[in-house]
Short mmCIF file of C-alpha atoms in Angstrom, two decimals:
data_model
loop_
_atom_site.label_atom_id
_atom_site.label_comp_id
_atom_site.label_asym_id
_atom_site.label_seq_id
_atom_site.Cartn_x
_atom_site.Cartn_y
_atom_site.Cartn_z
CA UNK A 1 7.96 -29.71 18.00
CA UNK A 2 5.51 -28.25 20.53
CA UNK A 3 2.13 -26.61 19.95
CA UNK A 4 3.54 -23.10 20.24
CA UNK A 5 6.36 -23.78 17.79
CA UNK A 6 3.89 -25.30 15.34
CA UNK A 7 1.67 -22.22 15.47
CA UNK A 8 4.62 -19.88 14.98
CA UNK A 9 5.96 -21.96 12.07
CA UNK A 10 2.54 -21.89 10.39
CA UNK A 11 2.36 -18.11 10.83
CA UNK A 12 5.93 -17.83 9.50
CA UNK A 13 4.95 -19.57 6.27
CA UNK A 14 1.75 -17.57 5.77
CA UNK A 15 2.91 -14.11 6.80
CA UNK A 16 6.17 -13.96 4.86
CA UNK A 17 4.32 -13.53 1.57
CA UNK A 18 4.21 -9.77 2.12
CA UNK A 19 7.68 -8.34 1.51
CA UNK A 20 6.79 -4.78 0.61
CA UNK A 21 7.20 -1.18 1.58
CA UNK A 22 4.36 0.95 0.34
CA UNK A 23 3.13 4.48 0.74
CA UNK A 24 0.17 4.66 -1.64
CA UNK A 25 -0.32 5.85 -5.20
CA UNK A 26 -1.20 9.51 -5.66
CA UNK A 27 0.41 10.24 -9.02
CA UNK A 28 -0.18 7.59 -11.67
CA UNK A 29 2.41 7.33 -14.44
CA UNK A 30 0.96 5.29 -17.28
CA UNK A 31 3.25 4.46 -20.19
CA UNK A 32 0.54 2.42 -21.94
CA UNK A 33 -1.99 5.22 -22.42
CA UNK A 34 -1.03 7.30 -25.49
CA UNK A 35 0.66 10.68 -25.06
CA UNK A 36 0.83 13.57 -27.52
CA UNK A 37 0.93 17.37 -27.36
CA UNK A 38 -2.02 18.55 -25.28
CA UNK A 39 -2.57 15.02 -23.98
CA UNK A 40 0.43 14.28 -21.78
CA UNK A 41 -0.72 14.87 -18.20
CA UNK A 42 0.02 12.37 -15.47
CA UNK A 43 -3.04 10.80 -13.90
CA UNK A 44 -3.47 12.49 -10.51
CA UNK A 45 -6.05 12.02 -7.80
CA UNK A 46 -8.26 15.07 -7.34
CA UNK A 47 -10.05 16.29 -4.23
CA UNK A 48 -13.56 17.60 -4.86
CA UNK A 49 -15.01 19.28 -1.74
CA UNK A 50 -18.68 20.15 -2.23
CA UNK A 51 -20.91 22.87 -0.77
CA UNK A 52 -24.70 22.92 -0.76
CA UNK A 53 -26.28 26.31 0.00
CA UNK A 54 -22.81 27.54 1.02
CA UNK A 55 -22.31 24.77 3.63
CA UNK A 56 -19.66 22.10 3.00
CA UNK A 57 -21.36 18.73 3.05
CA UNK A 58 -18.88 16.20 1.70
CA UNK A 59 -15.69 15.61 -0.26
CA UNK A 60 -15.21 13.26 -3.19
CA UNK A 61 -12.05 11.90 -4.78
CA UNK A 62 -11.71 11.78 -8.55
CA UNK A 63 -8.95 11.37 -11.09
CA UNK A 64 -7.63 13.93 -13.54
CA UNK A 65 -7.57 13.38 -17.29
CA UNK A 66 -4.62 12.99 -19.62
CA UNK A 67 -5.73 16.19 -21.38
CA UNK A 68 -6.55 19.72 -20.23
CA UNK A 69 -4.65 22.12 -17.93
CA UNK A 70 -3.07 20.84 -14.72
CA UNK A 71 -5.04 21.39 -11.55
CA UNK A 72 -4.09 23.66 -8.69
CA UNK A 73 -2.24 21.85 -5.90
CA UNK A 74 -3.25 24.12 -3.00
CA UNK A 75 -6.77 24.32 -1.67
CA UNK A 76 -6.63 28.04 -0.91
CA UNK A 77 -5.78 28.80 -4.54
CA UNK A 78 -8.59 26.68 -5.99
CA UNK A 79 -11.75 28.63 -6.82
CA UNK A 80 -15.21 27.60 -5.73
CA UNK A 81 -17.19 26.92 -8.88
CA UNK A 82 -20.94 26.52 -9.24
CA UNK A 83 -22.04 23.12 -10.55
CA UNK A 84 -24.57 22.59 -13.33
CA UNK A 85 -26.01 19.37 -14.79
CA UNK A 86 -25.60 18.90 -18.54
CA UNK A 87 -28.64 18.82 -20.81
CA UNK A 88 -28.32 16.42 -22.60
CA UNK A 89 -26.59 14.45 -19.81
CA UNK A 90 -23.87 12.93 -22.05
CA UNK A 91 -22.69 16.36 -23.32
CA UNK A 92 -22.01 14.93 -26.77
CA UNK A 93 -23.86 17.88 -28.33
CA UNK A 94 -24.24 21.56 -27.41
CA UNK A 95 -25.97 21.86 -23.99
CA UNK A 96 -29.41 23.44 -23.97
CA UNK A 97 -28.78 25.17 -20.66
CA UNK A 98 -26.76 28.39 -20.79
CA UNK A 99 -23.40 28.24 -19.02
CA UNK A 100 -21.52 31.20 -17.58
CA UNK A 101 -18.38 29.65 -16.08
CA UNK A 102 -19.99 26.78 -14.18
CA UNK A 103 -18.46 23.33 -13.86
CA UNK A 104 -20.64 20.95 -15.84
CA UNK A 105 -21.58 17.46 -14.61
CA UNK A 106 -21.97 14.90 -17.42
CA UNK A 107 -22.45 11.15 -17.82
CA UNK A 108 -19.88 8.89 -19.42
CA UNK A 109 -20.67 7.32 -22.81
CA UNK A 110 -21.93 7.94 -26.39
CA UNK A 111 -18.82 9.93 -27.40
CA UNK A 112 -15.16 10.31 -26.46
CA UNK A 113 -13.89 12.14 -23.39
CA UNK A 114 -12.18 14.80 -25.51
CA UNK A 115 -15.40 15.44 -27.46
CA UNK A 116 -17.30 16.02 -24.22
CA UNK A 117 -14.59 18.40 -22.98
CA UNK A 118 -14.56 20.40 -26.24
CA UNK A 119 -18.37 20.72 -26.25
CA UNK A 120 -18.37 21.83 -22.59
CA UNK A 121 -15.60 24.37 -23.19
CA UNK A 122 -17.38 25.79 -26.24
CA UNK A 123 -20.58 26.14 -24.19
CA UNK A 124 -18.81 28.27 -21.56
CA UNK A 125 -18.06 25.71 -18.82
CA UNK A 126 -15.01 26.26 -16.62
CA UNK A 127 -14.51 22.54 -15.92
CA UNK A 128 -16.09 19.22 -16.81
CA UNK A 129 -16.92 16.51 -14.26
CA UNK A 130 -17.53 13.14 -15.92
CA UNK A 131 -19.41 10.53 -13.89
CA UNK A 132 -18.25 6.98 -14.50
CA UNK A 133 -20.78 4.20 -15.07
CA UNK A 134 -19.01 2.03 -12.48
CA UNK A 135 -17.98 2.44 -8.85
CA UNK A 136 -14.28 2.55 -9.80
CA UNK A 137 -12.32 5.39 -11.34
CA UNK A 138 -11.30 5.24 -14.99
CA UNK A 139 -8.29 6.88 -16.64
CA UNK A 140 -9.47 9.33 -19.29
CA UNK A 141 -7.15 9.32 -22.31
CA UNK A 142 -7.16 10.69 -25.83
CA UNK A 143 -8.26 8.34 -28.58
CA UNK A 144 -5.54 6.94 -30.87
CA UNK A 145 -7.26 8.51 -33.90
CA UNK A 146 -7.20 12.00 -32.42
CA UNK A 147 -4.70 14.61 -33.57
CA UNK A 148 -3.12 17.20 -31.27
CA UNK A 149 -5.57 18.05 -28.48
CA UNK A 150 -6.13 21.62 -27.33
CA UNK A 151 -8.54 21.69 -24.40
CA UNK A 152 -8.50 24.65 -22.04
CA UNK A 153 -10.67 23.39 -19.15
CA UNK A 154 -9.77 20.71 -16.56
CA UNK A 155 -11.51 17.35 -16.75
CA UNK A 156 -12.08 15.11 -13.73
CA UNK A 157 -13.78 11.73 -13.46
CA UNK A 158 -15.81 10.74 -10.40
CA UNK A 159 -17.10 7.26 -9.49
CA UNK A 160 -20.75 6.42 -10.04
CA UNK A 161 -21.85 6.78 -6.42
CA UNK A 162 -20.30 10.26 -6.17
CA UNK A 163 -22.09 11.34 -9.33
CA UNK A 164 -25.41 10.04 -8.00
CA UNK A 165 -24.96 12.10 -4.85
CA UNK A 166 -24.13 15.27 -6.79
CA UNK A 167 -27.16 14.84 -9.04
CA UNK A 168 -29.34 14.47 -5.94
CA UNK A 169 -27.85 17.70 -4.54
CA UNK A 170 -28.63 19.52 -7.78
CA UNK A 171 -32.23 18.33 -7.80
CA UNK A 172 -32.84 19.38 -4.19
CA UNK A 173 -30.93 22.67 -4.21
CA UNK A 174 -30.28 25.56 -6.54
CA UNK A 175 -26.78 26.29 -5.23
CA UNK A 176 -24.15 23.53 -5.41
CA UNK A 177 -20.49 24.59 -5.46
CA UNK A 178 -17.27 22.61 -5.61
CA UNK A 179 -13.50 22.95 -5.79
CA UNK A 180 -11.01 20.98 -7.86
CA UNK A 181 -7.46 20.63 -6.63
CA UNK A 182 -4.78 17.95 -6.46
CA UNK A 183 -2.55 18.38 -3.39
CA UNK A 184 0.96 17.00 -3.60
CA UNK A 185 2.25 14.42 -1.20
CA UNK A 186 5.16 15.63 0.99
CA UNK A 187 8.57 14.28 0.05
CA UNK A 188 9.02 12.68 3.48
CA UNK A 189 6.37 11.89 6.06
CA UNK A 190 7.12 11.42 9.76
CA UNK A 191 5.32 8.07 9.58
CA UNK A 192 8.17 6.66 7.50
CA UNK A 193 10.69 7.70 10.14
CA UNK A 194 8.71 5.95 12.88
CA UNK A 195 8.19 2.87 10.72
CA UNK A 196 11.95 2.73 10.07
CA UNK A 197 12.62 2.96 13.82
CA UNK A 198 9.98 0.31 14.52
CA UNK A 199 11.59 -2.18 12.12
CA UNK A 200 15.14 -1.53 13.35
CA UNK A 201 14.22 -1.72 17.06
CA UNK A 202 12.22 -4.92 16.49
CA UNK A 203 15.24 -6.66 14.94
CA UNK A 204 17.48 -5.23 17.65
CA UNK A 205 15.31 -6.63 20.46
CA UNK A 206 14.84 -9.99 18.73
CA UNK A 207 18.57 -10.34 18.06
CA UNK A 208 19.54 -9.69 21.68
CA UNK A 209 16.91 -12.11 22.95
CA UNK A 210 18.07 -14.79 20.51
CA UNK A 211 21.74 -14.23 21.39
CA UNK A 212 21.02 -14.24 25.12
CA UNK A 213 19.12 -17.55 24.83
CA UNK A 214 21.89 -19.11 22.73
CA UNK A 215 24.59 -17.98 25.14
CA UNK A 216 22.68 -19.28 28.17
CA UNK A 217 22.28 -22.67 26.49
CA UNK A 218 25.96 -22.70 25.47
CA UNK A 219 27.14 -21.79 28.97
CA UNK A 220 24.95 -24.56 30.39
CA UNK A 221 26.50 -27.04 27.97
CA UNK A 222 30.00 -25.85 28.78
CA UNK A 223 29.26 -26.32 32.47
CA UNK A 224 28.14 -29.90 31.90
CA UNK A 225 31.27 -30.63 29.86
CA UNK A 226 33.56 -29.19 32.53
CA UNK A 227 31.80 -31.17 35.24
CA UNK A 228 32.25 -34.33 33.16
CA UNK A 229 28.58 -35.25 33.43
CA UNK A 230 28.10 -38.62 31.81
CA UNK A 231 24.60 -37.86 30.60
CA UNK A 232 25.78 -34.94 28.48
CA UNK A 233 29.34 -35.88 27.65
CA UNK A 234 30.16 -35.14 24.04
CA UNK A 235 26.60 -34.22 23.16
CA UNK A 236 25.19 -30.88 22.07
CA UNK A 237 22.65 -29.37 24.44
CA UNK A 238 19.80 -28.01 22.38
CA UNK A 239 18.69 -24.42 22.80
CA UNK A 240 15.84 -23.83 25.14
CA UNK A 241 12.44 -22.79 23.88
CA UNK A 242 12.15 -25.27 21.00
CA UNK A 243 14.46 -23.62 18.47
CA UNK A 244 13.98 -24.60 14.82
CA UNK A 245 17.03 -24.33 12.57
CA UNK A 246 16.41 -23.61 8.88
CA UNK A 247 18.33 -25.95 6.59
CA UNK A 248 19.30 -25.62 2.93
CA UNK A 249 16.20 -27.41 1.67
CA UNK A 250 13.93 -25.11 3.68
CA UNK A 251 15.74 -22.05 2.34
CA UNK A 252 15.40 -23.24 -1.25
CA UNK A 253 11.74 -24.16 -0.80
CA UNK A 254 10.98 -20.69 0.53
CA UNK A 255 10.32 -19.27 -2.94
CA UNK A 256 8.00 -22.12 -3.90
CA UNK A 257 6.00 -22.16 -0.67
CA UNK A 258 5.75 -18.38 -0.36
CA UNK A 259 4.77 -18.04 -4.04
CA UNK A 260 2.00 -20.62 -3.63
CA UNK A 261 0.64 -18.77 -0.61
CA UNK A 262 0.84 -15.46 -2.46
CA UNK A 263 -1.06 -16.76 -5.50
CA UNK A 264 -3.65 -18.29 -3.20
CA UNK A 265 -4.10 -14.94 -1.47
CA UNK A 266 -4.36 -13.16 -4.82
CA UNK A 267 -6.89 -15.56 -6.32
CA UNK A 268 -9.02 -16.14 -3.23
CA UNK A 269 -8.92 -12.62 -1.86
CA UNK A 270 -12.37 -11.64 -0.62
CA UNK A 271 -14.06 -10.32 2.49
CA UNK A 272 -14.32 -13.79 4.01
CA UNK A 273 -10.77 -14.75 3.12
CA UNK A 274 -9.53 -11.62 4.89
CA UNK A 275 -11.52 -12.74 7.92
CA UNK A 276 -9.63 -16.06 7.88
CA UNK A 277 -6.31 -14.20 7.71
CA UNK A 278 -7.41 -12.03 10.63
CA UNK A 279 -8.09 -15.16 12.70
CA UNK A 280 -4.68 -16.62 11.80
CA UNK A 281 -3.02 -13.31 12.62
CA UNK A 282 -4.76 -13.18 15.99
CA UNK A 283 -3.66 -16.73 16.83
CA UNK A 284 -0.06 -15.92 15.96
CA UNK A 285 -0.28 -12.56 17.71
CA UNK A 286 -1.59 -14.15 20.91
CA UNK A 287 1.25 -16.69 20.91
CA UNK A 288 3.82 -13.98 20.21
CA UNK A 289 2.49 -11.51 22.78
CA UNK A 290 2.19 -14.23 25.41
CA UNK A 291 5.76 -15.44 24.80
CA UNK A 292 7.20 -11.92 24.96
CA UNK A 293 5.28 -10.94 28.11
CA UNK A 294 6.09 -14.17 29.96
CA UNK A 295 9.79 -13.84 29.11
CA UNK A 296 9.82 -10.19 30.16
CA UNK A 297 7.98 -10.72 33.44
CA UNK A 298 10.04 -13.78 34.39
CA UNK A 299 13.08 -11.48 34.58
CA UNK A 300 11.60 -9.98 37.78
CA UNK A 301 11.90 -11.78 41.11
CA UNK A 302 8.19 -11.35 41.91
CA UNK A 303 7.25 -13.65 39.02
CA UNK A 304 9.99 -16.29 39.35
CA UNK A 305 7.86 -18.68 41.39
CA UNK A 306 4.89 -18.38 39.02
CA UNK A 307 7.16 -19.06 36.06
CA UNK A 308 8.79 -22.10 37.68
CA UNK A 309 5.49 -23.68 38.86
CA UNK A 310 3.64 -25.76 36.28
CA UNK A 311 0.22 -27.29 35.82
CA UNK A 312 -0.67 -29.94 33.24
CA UNK A 313 -3.15 -28.74 30.62
CA UNK A 314 -4.80 -31.18 28.18
CA UNK A 315 -3.33 -31.02 24.65
CA UNK A 316 -0.78 -28.40 25.73
CA UNK A 317 1.12 -30.33 28.39
CA UNK A 318 2.86 -28.57 31.31
CA UNK A 319 2.12 -24.84 31.38
CA UNK A 320 3.47 -22.37 33.93
CA UNK A 321 1.13 -20.43 36.20
CA UNK A 322 2.54 -17.20 34.78
CA UNK A 323 1.58 -18.27 31.27
CA UNK A 324 -1.93 -19.15 32.43
CA UNK A 325 -2.27 -15.73 34.04
CA UNK A 326 -1.01 -13.87 30.95
CA UNK A 327 -2.95 -15.83 28.33
CA UNK A 328 -6.44 -14.34 28.99
CA UNK A 329 -5.06 -10.81 28.66
CA UNK A 330 -3.33 -11.65 25.36
CA UNK A 331 -6.45 -13.34 24.01
CA UNK A 332 -8.68 -10.42 25.02
CA UNK A 333 -6.26 -7.94 23.41
CA UNK A 334 -6.27 -9.83 20.09
CA UNK A 335 -10.07 -10.23 20.11
CA UNK A 336 -10.59 -6.53 20.79
CA UNK A 337 -8.29 -5.64 17.90
CA UNK A 338 -10.14 -8.01 15.57
CA UNK A 339 -13.53 -6.56 16.53
CA UNK A 340 -12.47 -2.90 16.34
CA UNK A 341 -9.82 -3.18 13.64
CA UNK A 342 -11.60 -0.65 11.40
CA UNK A 343 -11.36 2.07 14.06
CA UNK A 344 -8.84 4.81 13.27
CA UNK A 345 -6.45 3.86 16.10
CA UNK A 346 -6.63 0.09 15.52
CA UNK A 347 -3.24 0.20 13.79
CA UNK A 348 -1.65 0.44 17.25
CA UNK A 349 -3.03 -2.95 18.27
CA UNK A 350 -2.04 -4.46 14.92
CA UNK A 351 1.53 -3.22 15.33
CA UNK A 352 1.79 -4.52 18.90
CA UNK A 353 0.60 -7.98 17.90
CA UNK A 354 2.78 -7.92 14.78
CA UNK A 355 5.96 -6.87 16.60
CA UNK A 356 5.42 -9.51 19.29
CA UNK A 357 4.93 -12.16 16.61
CA UNK A 358 8.05 -11.08 14.68
CA UNK A 359 10.23 -11.10 17.81
CA UNK A 360 8.95 -14.56 18.75
CA UNK A 361 9.55 -15.91 15.24
CA UNK A 362 13.12 -14.58 15.28
CA UNK A 363 13.63 -16.25 18.66
CA UNK A 364 12.29 -19.66 17.59
CA UNK A 365 13.41 -19.88 13.94
CA UNK A 366 17.15 -19.48 13.25
CA UNK A 367 19.71 -19.85 10.50
CA UNK A 368 22.63 -22.09 11.62
CA UNK A 369 25.29 -20.57 9.36
CA UNK A 370 25.89 -17.92 6.73
CA UNK A 371 25.48 -20.39 3.87
CA UNK A 372 21.83 -21.03 4.73
CA UNK A 373 21.28 -17.33 5.41
CA UNK A 374 22.74 -16.42 2.01
CA UNK A 375 20.56 -18.90 0.15
CA UNK A 376 17.45 -17.77 2.05
CA UNK A 377 17.99 -14.05 1.41
CA UNK A 378 18.99 -14.60 -2.22
CA UNK A 379 15.78 -16.54 -2.85
CA UNK A 380 13.79 -13.83 -1.06
CA UNK A 381 15.55 -11.15 -3.13
CA UNK A 382 14.38 -12.63 -6.45
CA UNK A 383 10.98 -13.57 -5.00
CA UNK A 384 10.33 -9.95 -4.01
CA UNK A 385 11.40 -8.54 -7.39
CA UNK A 386 9.34 -11.07 -9.32
CA UNK A 387 6.06 -10.61 -7.47
CA UNK A 388 6.26 -6.81 -7.36
CA UNK A 389 7.55 -6.06 -10.87
CA UNK A 390 7.58 -9.12 -13.16
CA UNK A 391 4.13 -10.38 -12.10
CA UNK A 392 2.57 -7.38 -13.88
CA UNK A 393 3.35 -9.03 -17.24
CA UNK A 394 1.70 -12.32 -16.25
CA UNK A 395 -1.27 -11.13 -14.19
CA UNK A 396 -1.65 -7.57 -15.59
CA UNK A 397 -1.27 -6.31 -12.02
CA UNK A 398 1.46 -6.41 -9.41
CA UNK A 399 0.41 -9.42 -7.35
CA UNK A 400 2.33 -8.35 -4.24
CA UNK A 401 0.84 -4.85 -4.23
CA UNK A 402 -2.68 -6.11 -4.88
CA UNK A 403 -2.42 -8.60 -2.01
CA UNK A 404 -1.02 -5.93 0.33
CA UNK A 405 -3.94 -3.64 -0.56
CA UNK A 406 -6.43 -6.43 0.04
CA UNK A 407 -8.07 -5.97 -3.35
CA UNK A 408 -11.64 -7.32 -3.74
CA UNK A 409 -11.88 -7.63 0.04
CA UNK A 410 -13.40 -4.28 1.01
CA UNK A 411 -10.73 -3.89 3.71
CA UNK A 412 -7.67 -1.72 4.21
CA UNK A 413 -5.43 -4.69 3.42
CA UNK A 414 -4.04 -7.91 4.82
CA UNK A 415 -3.21 -7.84 8.55
CA UNK A 416 0.38 -9.17 8.30
CA UNK A 417 1.83 -5.69 7.97
CA UNK A 418 3.20 -3.07 10.30
CA UNK A 419 1.62 0.27 9.48
CA UNK A 420 1.50 3.86 10.66
CA UNK A 421 -0.91 6.54 9.39
CA UNK A 422 0.73 9.23 7.27
CA UNK A 423 0.65 12.27 9.54
CA UNK A 424 1.22 15.22 7.21
CA UNK A 425 -0.16 13.75 4.01
CA UNK A 426 -3.25 15.54 2.65
CA UNK A 427 -4.38 12.22 1.18
CA UNK A 428 -4.04 10.32 4.43
CA UNK A 429 -3.44 6.58 4.13
CA UNK A 430 -0.73 4.45 5.73
CA UNK A 431 2.94 3.74 5.32
CA UNK A 432 3.38 -0.02 5.62
CA UNK A 433 6.10 -2.63 5.75
CA UNK A 434 5.59 -6.37 5.31
CA UNK A 435 6.60 -8.87 7.97
CA UNK A 436 9.00 -10.53 5.52
CA UNK A 437 11.03 -7.32 5.20
CA UNK A 438 11.83 -7.60 8.91
CA UNK A 439 11.90 -11.34 9.58
CA UNK A 440 14.03 -12.53 6.64
CA UNK A 441 16.97 -10.11 7.06
CA UNK A 442 16.39 -10.29 10.82
CA UNK A 443 17.30 -13.99 10.76
CA UNK A 444 20.76 -13.13 9.43
CA UNK A 445 21.20 -10.14 11.75
CA UNK A 446 20.27 -12.28 14.76
CA UNK A 447 22.72 -14.95 13.61
CA UNK A 448 25.50 -12.34 13.52
CA UNK A 449 24.91 -11.35 17.15
CA UNK A 450 24.73 -14.97 18.33
CA UNK A 451 28.03 -15.62 16.54
CA UNK A 452 29.63 -12.54 18.12
CA UNK A 453 28.55 -13.47 21.64
CA UNK A 454 29.49 -17.14 21.39
CA UNK A 455 32.90 -16.19 19.98
CA UNK A 456 33.44 -13.48 22.61
CA UNK A 457 33.83 -10.77 19.98
CA UNK A 458 33.58 -7.13 20.92
CA UNK A 459 30.91 -4.99 19.31
CA UNK A 460 33.33 -3.31 16.92
CA UNK A 461 35.29 -6.47 16.10
CA UNK A 462 32.13 -8.50 15.55
CA UNK A 463 29.54 -8.55 12.78
CA UNK A 464 26.30 -7.49 14.45
CA UNK A 465 26.99 -3.75 14.55
CA UNK A 466 27.78 -3.66 10.85
CA UNK A 467 24.93 -5.91 9.67
CA UNK A 468 22.46 -4.01 11.83
CA UNK A 469 23.69 -0.71 10.41
CA UNK A 470 23.53 -2.15 6.89
CA UNK A 471 19.92 -3.21 7.43
CA UNK A 472 19.02 0.28 8.61
CA UNK A 473 20.72 1.82 5.57
CA UNK A 474 19.01 -0.63 3.22
CA UNK A 475 15.60 0.21 4.64
CA UNK A 476 16.43 3.93 4.44
CA UNK A 477 17.33 3.57 0.75
CA UNK A 478 14.02 1.74 0.26
CA UNK A 479 12.10 4.76 1.55
CA UNK A 480 14.17 7.07 -0.63
CA UNK A 481 13.24 4.94 -3.65
CA UNK A 482 9.61 4.90 -2.50
CA UNK A 483 9.47 8.70 -2.51
CA UNK A 484 11.33 8.99 -5.82
CA UNK A 485 8.71 6.66 -7.33
CA UNK A 486 5.84 8.89 -6.15
CA UNK A 487 4.68 6.51 -3.45
CA UNK A 488 4.32 3.40 -5.61
CA UNK A 489 4.99 0.17 -3.72
CA UNK A 490 8.60 -0.98 -3.67
CA UNK A 491 10.11 -4.44 -3.03
CA UNK A 492 12.05 -3.64 0.12
CA UNK A 493 14.29 -6.71 -0.12
CA UNK A 494 15.61 -5.38 -3.44
CA UNK A 495 17.53 -2.81 -1.37
CA UNK A 496 17.82 -4.49 2.05
CA UNK A 497 19.38 -7.80 0.93
CA UNK A 498 22.41 -6.32 -0.93
CA UNK A 499 23.16 -4.02 2.01
CA UNK A 500 22.73 -6.59 4.79
CA UNK A 501 24.06 -9.74 3.15
CA UNK A 502 26.73 -7.92 1.12
CA UNK A 503 28.15 -6.27 4.26
CA UNK A 504 28.24 -9.58 6.14
CA UNK A 505 29.96 -11.46 3.30
CA UNK A 506 32.51 -8.74 2.53
CA UNK A 507 33.42 -8.27 6.17
CA UNK A 508 33.80 -12.04 6.70
CA UNK A 509 36.02 -12.33 3.63
CA UNK A 510 38.15 -9.37 4.71
CA UNK A 511 38.71 -10.86 8.17
CA UNK A 512 39.45 -14.33 6.83
CA UNK A 513 36.53 -15.87 8.74
CA UNK A 514 34.15 -16.41 5.86
CA UNK A 515 34.85 -20.16 5.63
CA UNK A 516 34.02 -20.67 9.29
CA UNK A 517 30.88 -18.48 9.02
CA UNK A 518 29.83 -20.25 5.83
CA UNK A 519 30.12 -23.87 6.97
CA UNK A 520 30.22 -24.07 10.78
CA UNK A 521 28.35 -20.95 11.80
CA UNK A 522 27.84 -20.28 15.49
CA UNK A 523 29.78 -22.57 17.86
CA UNK A 524 28.01 -24.89 20.27
CA UNK A 525 29.61 -23.22 23.28
CA UNK A 526 31.51 -19.98 23.96
CA UNK A 527 34.95 -19.91 22.36
CA UNK A 528 37.83 -20.01 24.86
CA UNK A 529 39.61 -17.11 23.19
CA UNK A 530 38.46 -13.78 21.82
CA UNK A 531 40.33 -14.37 18.55
CA UNK A 532 38.55 -17.00 16.48
CA UNK A 533 40.70 -20.00 15.68
CA UNK A 534 40.87 -20.72 11.91
CA UNK A 535 38.90 -23.70 10.65
CA UNK A 536 40.85 -26.81 9.80
#
């Protein structure tokens, strides 16, 4: 196995831990926090734009309480309300300052949230803003010993740093105003459409490249056999480009290896660990981008000589002049992305590197038959469900979602994701899809096209058209589920695997070719007839 194949295999093991489609949580449904009449609101994020002396200066994000009236969803319908600081600051007793419809800013502690809200309402406040004693947001619930709650003013919690800023505004100015509203996320965002197209086109390109390489190698072998060359007689000519076939043991070990990597990411997640992942991603991205560009350019006559001329490089062996010319550009591109990855448009560079890496992985790593593909996708199916849903019971959080967010790292998230900013979402954020949601089903889709080409099957009579369509439908259903679940992260393989693998298996069984697909897989050379001969 060469250096390039080793790098890609390492990236394959590390980057497949993220099998997730996610939009971002805006509405928080919490079945643990108690509900009762007057205390049954969903936890929603709240926008709090702030004006000082009638000039908008900043906007904070808070979270609504379980109790109180629901907030307005449209900014133009939300009233500007003057802000006042509570005296005493905890608002556990009647404020000394007179209120005439202001929103009152109070500190958390010394009494329950509902007590603070009742005191503020009785004093004449129109809303209560509770400042947390930590930098995170906290869900405000009703105590278990409280009876039915009847609070007529909205309650919003802000993080500690936001509260400190507001208190500073109040001390330096006599006129601080704010709005409270919770805009709803649109049912469908254009970003999800583009992300769907990105995933489908990536698998499409990778499948055709893989099938083309396999057919070229098979034609070359067939030519040697027809010529009766002694050196190749009766032997299989391996695919070009250092192809690695996944076997049954590798497929079964996928769950164990990927789970170990995922737990390691979850436990060790920090700013510096993210930096290590960024370096690994850049190395894999450089290899992938270089491979894709060299293959693309070598299709043109102007670059044939550069591709066929080699120079020996220490540790790497023979390297073509075209590869040497492309490598500095790929390296510079990855370094620039790593340096400027926090810039708003850096997602473009991340997606380019990610797509190139995925296509290269699908070209190098292959499943030899449907049996291995079935075992691999079945293991991935249960792996995805466990680490998104079941892990909550063991770790108190969804491990997959926490890793995708990059918790405790201070970053947007791990780099092994394709992402597009949500274009018409008032909350912003990204729609993302993990590499595993493309690579794992992509291995089976690419196998279907290689099988079709090597067996001389037409598009309609083959399997690729139907498995590719099934993948697209599975990913579409994933986004439907994502929106029905209010943007909470979904295990994409929960929907993609039954569509993709189920279609392949049912179609093979219906055509009577399942046994051949299951055991033999793709032939070593093009079949002499369009109709596949039954296996003995």
